[in-house]
Coordinates of C-alpha atoms in Angstrom, one line a residue:
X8 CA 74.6 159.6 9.2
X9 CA 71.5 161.8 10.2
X10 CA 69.4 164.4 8.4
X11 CA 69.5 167.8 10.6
X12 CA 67.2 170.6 10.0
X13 CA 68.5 174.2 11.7
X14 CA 65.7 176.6 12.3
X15 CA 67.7 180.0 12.9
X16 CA 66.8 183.9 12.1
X17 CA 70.4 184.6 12.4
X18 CA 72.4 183.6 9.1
X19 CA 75.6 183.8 10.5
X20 CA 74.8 181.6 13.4
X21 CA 72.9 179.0 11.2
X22 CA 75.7 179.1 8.8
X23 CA 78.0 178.2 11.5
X24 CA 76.1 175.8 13.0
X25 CA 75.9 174.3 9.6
X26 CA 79.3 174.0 9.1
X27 CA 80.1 172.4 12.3
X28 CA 77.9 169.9 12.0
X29 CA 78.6 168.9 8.5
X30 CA 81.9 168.4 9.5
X31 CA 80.7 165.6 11.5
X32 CA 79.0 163.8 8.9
X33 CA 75.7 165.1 9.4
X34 CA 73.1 166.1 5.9
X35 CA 71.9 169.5 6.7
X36 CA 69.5 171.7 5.4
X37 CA 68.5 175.2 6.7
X38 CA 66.0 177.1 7.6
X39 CA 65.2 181.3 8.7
X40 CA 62.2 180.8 9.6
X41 CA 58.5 179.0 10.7
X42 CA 57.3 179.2 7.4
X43 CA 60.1 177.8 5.5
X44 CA 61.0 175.3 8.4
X45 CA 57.7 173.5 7.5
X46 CA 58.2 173.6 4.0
X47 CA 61.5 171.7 4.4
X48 CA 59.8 169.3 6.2
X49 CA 56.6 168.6 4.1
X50 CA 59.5 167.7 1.3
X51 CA 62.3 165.6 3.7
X52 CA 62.0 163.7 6.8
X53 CA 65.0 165.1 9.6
X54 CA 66.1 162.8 11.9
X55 CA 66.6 165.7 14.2
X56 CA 65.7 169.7 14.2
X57 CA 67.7 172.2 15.9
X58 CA 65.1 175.3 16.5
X59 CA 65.6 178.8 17.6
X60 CA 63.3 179.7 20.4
X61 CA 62.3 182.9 18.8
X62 CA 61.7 183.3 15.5
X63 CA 60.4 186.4 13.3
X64 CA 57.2 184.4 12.6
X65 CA 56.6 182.5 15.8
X66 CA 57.9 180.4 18.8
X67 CA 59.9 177.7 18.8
X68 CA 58.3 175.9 21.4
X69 CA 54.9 176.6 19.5
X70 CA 56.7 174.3 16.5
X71 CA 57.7 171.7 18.4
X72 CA 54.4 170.3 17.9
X73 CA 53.7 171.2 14.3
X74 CA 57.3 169.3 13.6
X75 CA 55.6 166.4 15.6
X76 CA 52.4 166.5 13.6
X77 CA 54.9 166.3 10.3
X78 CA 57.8 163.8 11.2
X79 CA 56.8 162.2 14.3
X80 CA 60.1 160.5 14.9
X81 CA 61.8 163.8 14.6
X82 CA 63.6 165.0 17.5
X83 CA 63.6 168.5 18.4
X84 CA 66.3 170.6 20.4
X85 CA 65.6 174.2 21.2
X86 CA 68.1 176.8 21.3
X87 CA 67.5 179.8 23.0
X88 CA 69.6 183.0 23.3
X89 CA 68.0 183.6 26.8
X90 CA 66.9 180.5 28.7
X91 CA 63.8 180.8 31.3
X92 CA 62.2 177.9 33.4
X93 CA 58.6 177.7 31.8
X94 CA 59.7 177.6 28.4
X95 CA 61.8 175.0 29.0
X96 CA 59.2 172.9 30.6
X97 CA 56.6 173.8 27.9
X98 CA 59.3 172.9 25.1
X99 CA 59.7 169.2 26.8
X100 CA 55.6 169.1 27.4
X101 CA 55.4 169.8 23.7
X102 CA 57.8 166.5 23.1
X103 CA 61.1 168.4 22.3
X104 CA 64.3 166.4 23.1
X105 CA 66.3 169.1 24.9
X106 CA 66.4 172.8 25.3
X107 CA 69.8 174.3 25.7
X108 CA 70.8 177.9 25.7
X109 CA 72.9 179.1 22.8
X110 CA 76.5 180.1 23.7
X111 CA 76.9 178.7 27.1
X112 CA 75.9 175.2 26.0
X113 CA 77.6 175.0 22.4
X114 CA 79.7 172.3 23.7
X115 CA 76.7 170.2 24.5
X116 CA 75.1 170.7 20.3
X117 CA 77.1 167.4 19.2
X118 CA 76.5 165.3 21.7
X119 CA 73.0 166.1 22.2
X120 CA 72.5 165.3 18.1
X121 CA 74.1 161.9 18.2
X122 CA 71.7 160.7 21.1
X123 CA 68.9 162.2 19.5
X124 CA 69.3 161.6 16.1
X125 CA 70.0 157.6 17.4
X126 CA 66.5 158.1 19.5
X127 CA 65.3 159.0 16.0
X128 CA 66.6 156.3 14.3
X129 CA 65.0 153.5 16.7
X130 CA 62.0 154.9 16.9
X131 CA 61.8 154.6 12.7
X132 CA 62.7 150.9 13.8
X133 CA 60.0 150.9 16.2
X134 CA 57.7 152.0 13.5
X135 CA 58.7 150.0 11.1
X136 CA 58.0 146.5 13.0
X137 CA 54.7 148.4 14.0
X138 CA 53.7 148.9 10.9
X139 CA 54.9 145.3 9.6
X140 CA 53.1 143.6 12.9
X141 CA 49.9 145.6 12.0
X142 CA 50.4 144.1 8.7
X143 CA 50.4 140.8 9.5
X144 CA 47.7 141.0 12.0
X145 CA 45.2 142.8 9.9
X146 CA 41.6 141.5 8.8
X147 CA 43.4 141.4 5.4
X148 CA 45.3 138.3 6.0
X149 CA 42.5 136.3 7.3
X150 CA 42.2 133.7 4.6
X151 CA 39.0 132.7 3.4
X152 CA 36.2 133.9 1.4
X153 CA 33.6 131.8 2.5
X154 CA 30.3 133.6 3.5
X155 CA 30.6 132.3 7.1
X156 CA 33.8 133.5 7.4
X157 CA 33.3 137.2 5.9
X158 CA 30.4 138.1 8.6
X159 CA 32.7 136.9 11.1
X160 CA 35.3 139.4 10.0
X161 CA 32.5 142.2 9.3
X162 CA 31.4 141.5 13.2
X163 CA 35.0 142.0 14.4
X164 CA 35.8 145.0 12.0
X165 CA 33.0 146.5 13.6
X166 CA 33.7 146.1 17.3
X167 CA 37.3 146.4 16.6
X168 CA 37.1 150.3 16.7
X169 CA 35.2 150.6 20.1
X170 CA 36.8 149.1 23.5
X171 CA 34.1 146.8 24.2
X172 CA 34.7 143.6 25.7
X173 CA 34.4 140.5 22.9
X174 CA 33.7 137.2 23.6
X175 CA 35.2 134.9 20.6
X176 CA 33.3 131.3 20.9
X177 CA 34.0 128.1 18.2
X178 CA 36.3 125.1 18.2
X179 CA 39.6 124.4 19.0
X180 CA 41.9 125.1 16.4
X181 CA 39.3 128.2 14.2
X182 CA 41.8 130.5 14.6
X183 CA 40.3 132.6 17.6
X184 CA 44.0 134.3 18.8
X185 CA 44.3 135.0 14.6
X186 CA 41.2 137.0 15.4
X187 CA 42.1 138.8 18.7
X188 CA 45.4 140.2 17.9
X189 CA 43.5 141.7 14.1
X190 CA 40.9 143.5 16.7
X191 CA 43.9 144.6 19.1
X192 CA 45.4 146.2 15.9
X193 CA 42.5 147.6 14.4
X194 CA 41.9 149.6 17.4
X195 CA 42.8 152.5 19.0
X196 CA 45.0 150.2 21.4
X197 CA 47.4 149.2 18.6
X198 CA 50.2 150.6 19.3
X199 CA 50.6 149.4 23.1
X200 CA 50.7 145.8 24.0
X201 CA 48.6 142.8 23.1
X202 CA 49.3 140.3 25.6
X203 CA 47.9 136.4 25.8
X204 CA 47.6 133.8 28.3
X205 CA 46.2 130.8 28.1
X206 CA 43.9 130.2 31.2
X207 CA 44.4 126.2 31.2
X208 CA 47.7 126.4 30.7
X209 CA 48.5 126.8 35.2
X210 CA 47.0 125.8 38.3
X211 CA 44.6 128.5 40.3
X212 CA 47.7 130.0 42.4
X213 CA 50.1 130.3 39.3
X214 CA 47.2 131.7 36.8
X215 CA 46.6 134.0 39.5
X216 CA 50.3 135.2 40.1
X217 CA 50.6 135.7 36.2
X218 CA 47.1 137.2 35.9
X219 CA 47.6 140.2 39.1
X220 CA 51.1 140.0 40.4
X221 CA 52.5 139.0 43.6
X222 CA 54.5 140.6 46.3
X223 CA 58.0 139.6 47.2
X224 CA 57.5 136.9 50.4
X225 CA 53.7 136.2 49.3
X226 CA 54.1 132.1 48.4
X227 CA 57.2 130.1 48.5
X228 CA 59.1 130.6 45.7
X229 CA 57.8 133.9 45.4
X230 CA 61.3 135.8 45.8
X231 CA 60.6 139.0 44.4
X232 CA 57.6 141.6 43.6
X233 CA 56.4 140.6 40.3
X234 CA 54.0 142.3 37.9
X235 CA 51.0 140.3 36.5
X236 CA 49.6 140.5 32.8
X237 CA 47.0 143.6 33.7
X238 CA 49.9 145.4 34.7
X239 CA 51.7 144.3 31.4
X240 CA 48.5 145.4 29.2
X241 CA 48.0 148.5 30.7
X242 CA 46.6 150.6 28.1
X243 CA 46.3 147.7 25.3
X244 CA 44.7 144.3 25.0
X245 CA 45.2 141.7 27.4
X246 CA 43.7 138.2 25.1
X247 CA 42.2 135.3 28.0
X248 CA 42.4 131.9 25.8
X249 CA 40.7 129.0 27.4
X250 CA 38.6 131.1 29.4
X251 CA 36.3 128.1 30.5
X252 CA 39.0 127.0 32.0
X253 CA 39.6 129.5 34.8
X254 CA 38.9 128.4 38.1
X255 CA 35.9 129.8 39.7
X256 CA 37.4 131.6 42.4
X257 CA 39.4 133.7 39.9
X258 CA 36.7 134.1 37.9
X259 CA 35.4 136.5 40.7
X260 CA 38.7 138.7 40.9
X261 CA 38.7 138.9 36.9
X262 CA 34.8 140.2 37.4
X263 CA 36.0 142.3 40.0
X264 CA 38.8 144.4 37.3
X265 CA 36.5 144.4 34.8
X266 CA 33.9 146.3 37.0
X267 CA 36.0 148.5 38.2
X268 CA 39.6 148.1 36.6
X269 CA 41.3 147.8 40.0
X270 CA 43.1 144.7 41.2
X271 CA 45.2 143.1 44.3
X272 CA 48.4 141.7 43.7
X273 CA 49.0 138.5 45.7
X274 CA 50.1 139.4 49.5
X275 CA 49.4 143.4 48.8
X276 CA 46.1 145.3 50.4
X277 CA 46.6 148.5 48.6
X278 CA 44.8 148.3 44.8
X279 CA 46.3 148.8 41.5
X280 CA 44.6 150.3 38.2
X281 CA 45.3 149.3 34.8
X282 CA 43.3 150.3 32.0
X283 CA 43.2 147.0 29.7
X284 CA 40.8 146.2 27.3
X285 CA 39.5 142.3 27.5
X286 CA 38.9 139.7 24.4
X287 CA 38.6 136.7 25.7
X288 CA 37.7 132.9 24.2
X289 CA 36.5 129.8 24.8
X290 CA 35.9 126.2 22.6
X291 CA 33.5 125.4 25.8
X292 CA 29.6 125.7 26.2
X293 CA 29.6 127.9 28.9
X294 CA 25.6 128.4 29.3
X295 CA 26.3 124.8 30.6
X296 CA 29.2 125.8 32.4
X297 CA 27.0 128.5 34.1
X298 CA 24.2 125.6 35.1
X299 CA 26.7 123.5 36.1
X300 CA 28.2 126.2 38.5
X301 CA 31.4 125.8 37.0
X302 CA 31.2 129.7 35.5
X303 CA 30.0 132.6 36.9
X304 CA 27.0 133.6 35.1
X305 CA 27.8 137.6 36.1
X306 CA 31.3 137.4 34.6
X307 CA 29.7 136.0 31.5
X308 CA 27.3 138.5 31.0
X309 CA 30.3 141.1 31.4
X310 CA 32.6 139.6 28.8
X311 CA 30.1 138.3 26.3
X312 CA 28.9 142.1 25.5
X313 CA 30.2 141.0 21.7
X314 CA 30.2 137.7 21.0
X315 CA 31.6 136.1 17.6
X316 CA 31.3 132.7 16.5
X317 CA 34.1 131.3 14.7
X318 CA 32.8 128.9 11.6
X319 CA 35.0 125.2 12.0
X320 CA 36.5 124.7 8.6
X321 CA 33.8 122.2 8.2
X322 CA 31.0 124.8 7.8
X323 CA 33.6 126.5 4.9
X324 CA 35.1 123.3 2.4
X325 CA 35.7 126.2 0.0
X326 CA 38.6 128.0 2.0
X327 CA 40.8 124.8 2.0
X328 CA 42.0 125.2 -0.9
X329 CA 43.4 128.6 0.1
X330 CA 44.8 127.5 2.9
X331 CA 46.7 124.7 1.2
X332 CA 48.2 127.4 -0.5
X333 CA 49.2 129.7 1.9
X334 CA 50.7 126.8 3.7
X335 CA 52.6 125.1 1.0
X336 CA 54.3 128.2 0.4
X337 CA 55.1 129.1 4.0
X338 CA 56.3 125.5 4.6
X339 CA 58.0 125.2 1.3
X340 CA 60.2 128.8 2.0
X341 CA 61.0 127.2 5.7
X342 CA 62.2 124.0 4.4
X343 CA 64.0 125.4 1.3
X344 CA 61.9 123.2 -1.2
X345 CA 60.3 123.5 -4.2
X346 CA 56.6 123.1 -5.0
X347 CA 55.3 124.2 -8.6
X348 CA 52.0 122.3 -8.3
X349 CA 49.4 120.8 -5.7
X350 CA 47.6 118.3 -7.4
X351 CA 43.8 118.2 -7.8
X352 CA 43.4 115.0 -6.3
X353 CA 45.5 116.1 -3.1
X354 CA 43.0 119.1 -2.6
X355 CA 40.0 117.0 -2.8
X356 CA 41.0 114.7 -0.3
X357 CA 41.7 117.6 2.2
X358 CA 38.7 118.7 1.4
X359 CA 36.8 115.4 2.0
X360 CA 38.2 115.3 5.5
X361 CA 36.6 115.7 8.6
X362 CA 38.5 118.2 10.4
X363 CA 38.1 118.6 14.2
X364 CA 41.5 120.1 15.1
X365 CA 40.5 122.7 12.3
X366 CA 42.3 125.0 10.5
X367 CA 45.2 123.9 13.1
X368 CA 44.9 120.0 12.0
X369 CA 44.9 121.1 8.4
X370 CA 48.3 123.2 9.0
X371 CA 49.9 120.3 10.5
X372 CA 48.5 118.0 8.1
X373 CA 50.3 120.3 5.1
X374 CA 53.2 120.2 6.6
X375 CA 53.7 116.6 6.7
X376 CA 52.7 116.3 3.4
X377 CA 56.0 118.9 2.4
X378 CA 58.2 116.6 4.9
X379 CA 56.9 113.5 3.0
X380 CA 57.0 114.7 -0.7
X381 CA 60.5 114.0 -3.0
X382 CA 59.2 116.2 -5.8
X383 CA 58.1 119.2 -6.6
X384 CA 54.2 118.6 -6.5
X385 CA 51.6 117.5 -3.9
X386 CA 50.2 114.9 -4.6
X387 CA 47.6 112.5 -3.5
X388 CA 50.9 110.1 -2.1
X389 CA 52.3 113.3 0.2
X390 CA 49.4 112.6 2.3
X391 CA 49.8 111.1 5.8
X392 CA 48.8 107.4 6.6
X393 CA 45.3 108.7 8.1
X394 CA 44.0 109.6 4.9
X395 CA 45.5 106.4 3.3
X396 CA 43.8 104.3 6.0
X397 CA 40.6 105.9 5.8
X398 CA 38.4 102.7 5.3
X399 CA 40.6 100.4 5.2
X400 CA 41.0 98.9 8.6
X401 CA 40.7 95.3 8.9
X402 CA 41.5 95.4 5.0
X403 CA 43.9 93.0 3.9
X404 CA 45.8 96.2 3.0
X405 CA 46.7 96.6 6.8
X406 CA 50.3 95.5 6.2
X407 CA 50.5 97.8 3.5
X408 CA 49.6 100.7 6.0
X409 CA 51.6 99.8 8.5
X410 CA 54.4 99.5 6.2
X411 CA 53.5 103.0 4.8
X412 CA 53.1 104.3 8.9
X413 CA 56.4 103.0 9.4
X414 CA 58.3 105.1 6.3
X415 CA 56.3 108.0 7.4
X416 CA 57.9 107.9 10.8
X417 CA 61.0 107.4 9.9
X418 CA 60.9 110.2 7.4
X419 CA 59.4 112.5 10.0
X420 CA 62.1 111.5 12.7
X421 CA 64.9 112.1 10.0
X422 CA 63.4 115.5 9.5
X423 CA 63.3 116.8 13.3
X424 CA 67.2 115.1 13.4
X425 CA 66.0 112.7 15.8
X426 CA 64.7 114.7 18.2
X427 CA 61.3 112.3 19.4
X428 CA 59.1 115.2 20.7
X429 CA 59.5 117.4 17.9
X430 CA 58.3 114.2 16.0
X431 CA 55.3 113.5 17.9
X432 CA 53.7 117.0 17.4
X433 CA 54.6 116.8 13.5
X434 CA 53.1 113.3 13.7
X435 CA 50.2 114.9 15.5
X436 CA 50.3 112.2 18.1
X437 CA 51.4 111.8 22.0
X438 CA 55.3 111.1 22.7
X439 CA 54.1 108.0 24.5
X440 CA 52.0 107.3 21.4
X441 CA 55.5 107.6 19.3
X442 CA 57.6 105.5 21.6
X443 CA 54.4 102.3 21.1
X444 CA 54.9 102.8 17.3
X445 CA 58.5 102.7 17.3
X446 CA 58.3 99.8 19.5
X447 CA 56.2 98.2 17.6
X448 CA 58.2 98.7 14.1
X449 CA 61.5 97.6 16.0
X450 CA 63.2 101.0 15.9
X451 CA 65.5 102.3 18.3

């Protein structure tokens, strides 16, 4: 059960009050007075505290907020012996859950604490995945050590903390959403939404609809009002992936938000505000873009205030090794398998690769190797046919790979239960691609 705090000048009143609610369950602890109120709760955390209006060292609605500044996800219910209109609306201004009047609303004490002690409780939930989200998307779990990396991370630390626009450039697969959401959390925004899109990801009238909204009756299939992502981000970070992507004419609208954070939704002529805060990335050269005519050069100029360049993992070798690690392990928990060792041999050949896909190839690339492996180590034999094949084509080993191909396939299929798509990605390949090689090895 809940923690209660009673705040009361009059002991026989908080004695009773006490009693009552122990009865129910509830921890209790008392209080007579300000003072001693916030010295009960610099040493334990109430779920909810019942305060007198007037007490012999100050106003109840006055502590509503220093309870706030102590135990945030306390809730506070005023009791008052003589109820009046502006105290009440100052108690709820200052956060309090309720404000009932002692006497003729004693019937409503119990039920008030369960909601409010259960308000309590979910918002210590709340805080909890909060504080575990921020933890995950912190700079801290960036891996790497490289030099590269690090002033990448220094440039974002820096520009996390203001609410400037940021412009992340570099390949595909560097890790650019990695680096959005730790700005999002490192910044005042943290605690409202973060929320993505992925510009290449619809046509022009769809990436529209998600992007601003659209009114009941606006398009077919548009069969009710709808809010759009700016809407959604209000007050946090709304992440644009694929930028270069966007169609032109959009690009225009997006220029027009950013300029003065008003927007249509689709079929509506009165505007809508939303105050959102804009990262936004691209793999694509968009000064060619911008000659081409395919991107607005304005819009550029307006997002690219702060621009970061993400290194490939080709400009920083040294971090694969740290990423083989963090991946083993993740992969090895999700599987339920064993790993006590990653052979040298297995490391240098990661490291000797060329990776376009990135730090996303290499994940991919360690999972397989975990799907693949009978032991307990990685070894130089988990690796994927690729890296077997590397030149060896035309080789009169070619049987030999194709016979290796074909046991990698299998093994892969065995692992997604058959199930050809989630194959393919594992594989790293097209589904088309997978039904050729199965063809081709004569399995159905």
């Amino acid at each position: 059960m809940a923690n209660i705090l009673i705040i009361d000048d009059e002991e026989q009143l908080r004695q009773l009050l006490s009693r009552i609610i122990g009865l129910e369950g509830y921890t209790v602890a008392e209080a007579a007075s300000c003072a001693e109120g916030l010295k009960v709760l610099q040493r334990e955390t109430p779920d909810v505290v019942l305060c007198d209006v007037k007490l012999p060292d100050g106003s109840g609605v006055d502590m509503v907020g220093k309870i706030k500044a102590l135990a945030p996800a306390a809730e506070v219910i005023l009791l008052t012996a003589y109820g009046n209109i502006p105290d009440g609306v100052q108690a709820i201004k200052n956060g309090a859950f309720d404000y009932i009047t002692k006497g003729d609303d004693n019937n409503k004490i119990l039920p008030l604490l369960s909601r409010a002690s259960e308000k309590a409780r979910m918002q210590r939930r709340l805080t909890r995945i909060d504080d575990k989200l921020s933890e995950e998307h912190s700079f801290d779990r960036i891996i790497g050590s490289s030099d590269v990396l690090r002033r990448a991370v220094g440039l974002a630390r820096k520009v996390a903390v203001t609410d400037t626009s940021v412009l992340l450039t570099g390949e595909t697969g560097t890790g650019k959403e990695v680096f959005a959401q730790a700005i999002h959390h490192a910044s005042p925004r943290a605690g409202e939404a973060f929320v993505a899109v992925n510009c290449s990801a619809f046509s022009k009238e769809l990436l529209e609809s998600e992007l601003f909204g659209h009114k009941a009756g606006s398009f077919t299939g548009a069969t009710k009002d709808k809010k759009g992502l700016f809407e959604e981000a209000d007050r946090g970070t709304l992440f644009l992936d694929e930028l270069g992507e966007m169609p032109v004419e959009l690009q225009a609208k997006l220029l027009r938000v950013l300029e003065s954070g008003e927007f249509l939704r689709i079929g509506e002529t009165r505007p809508r505000k939303a105050d959102v805060r804009i990262i936004a990335a691209t793999n694509r050269d968009l000064a060619k873009q911008i000659a081409a005519g395919d991107f607005r050069e304005d819009l550029y100029f307006r997002l690219s205030v702060f621009r970061i360049e993400l290194p490939s993992l080709r400009e920083r070798p040294a971090d694969i090794a740290e990423y083989i690690r963090y991946f083993t392990a993740h992969f090895a928990g999700k599987m339920g398998k064993r790993i006590d060792a990653i052979d040298p041999h297995y490391v240098a050949a990661l490291e000797r690769h060329n990776w376009q896909g990135n730090v996303r190839e290499l994940r991919n690339v360690v999972e397989r190797s975990l799907i693949i492996t009978d032991g307990n180590a990685l070894t130089a034999d988990s690796l994927t046919p690729e890296f077997h094949a590397a030149g060896s084509e035309g080789s009169a080993d070619s049987m030999a790979l194709d016979e290796l191909e074909r046991r990698h396939i299998l093994r892969v299929l065995e692992y997604a239960k058959g199930n050809k798509a989630e194959a393919a990605r594992l594989l790293g390949i097209g589904i088309a691609t997978l039904y050729r090689k199965l063809d081709h090895y004569g399995v159905k």
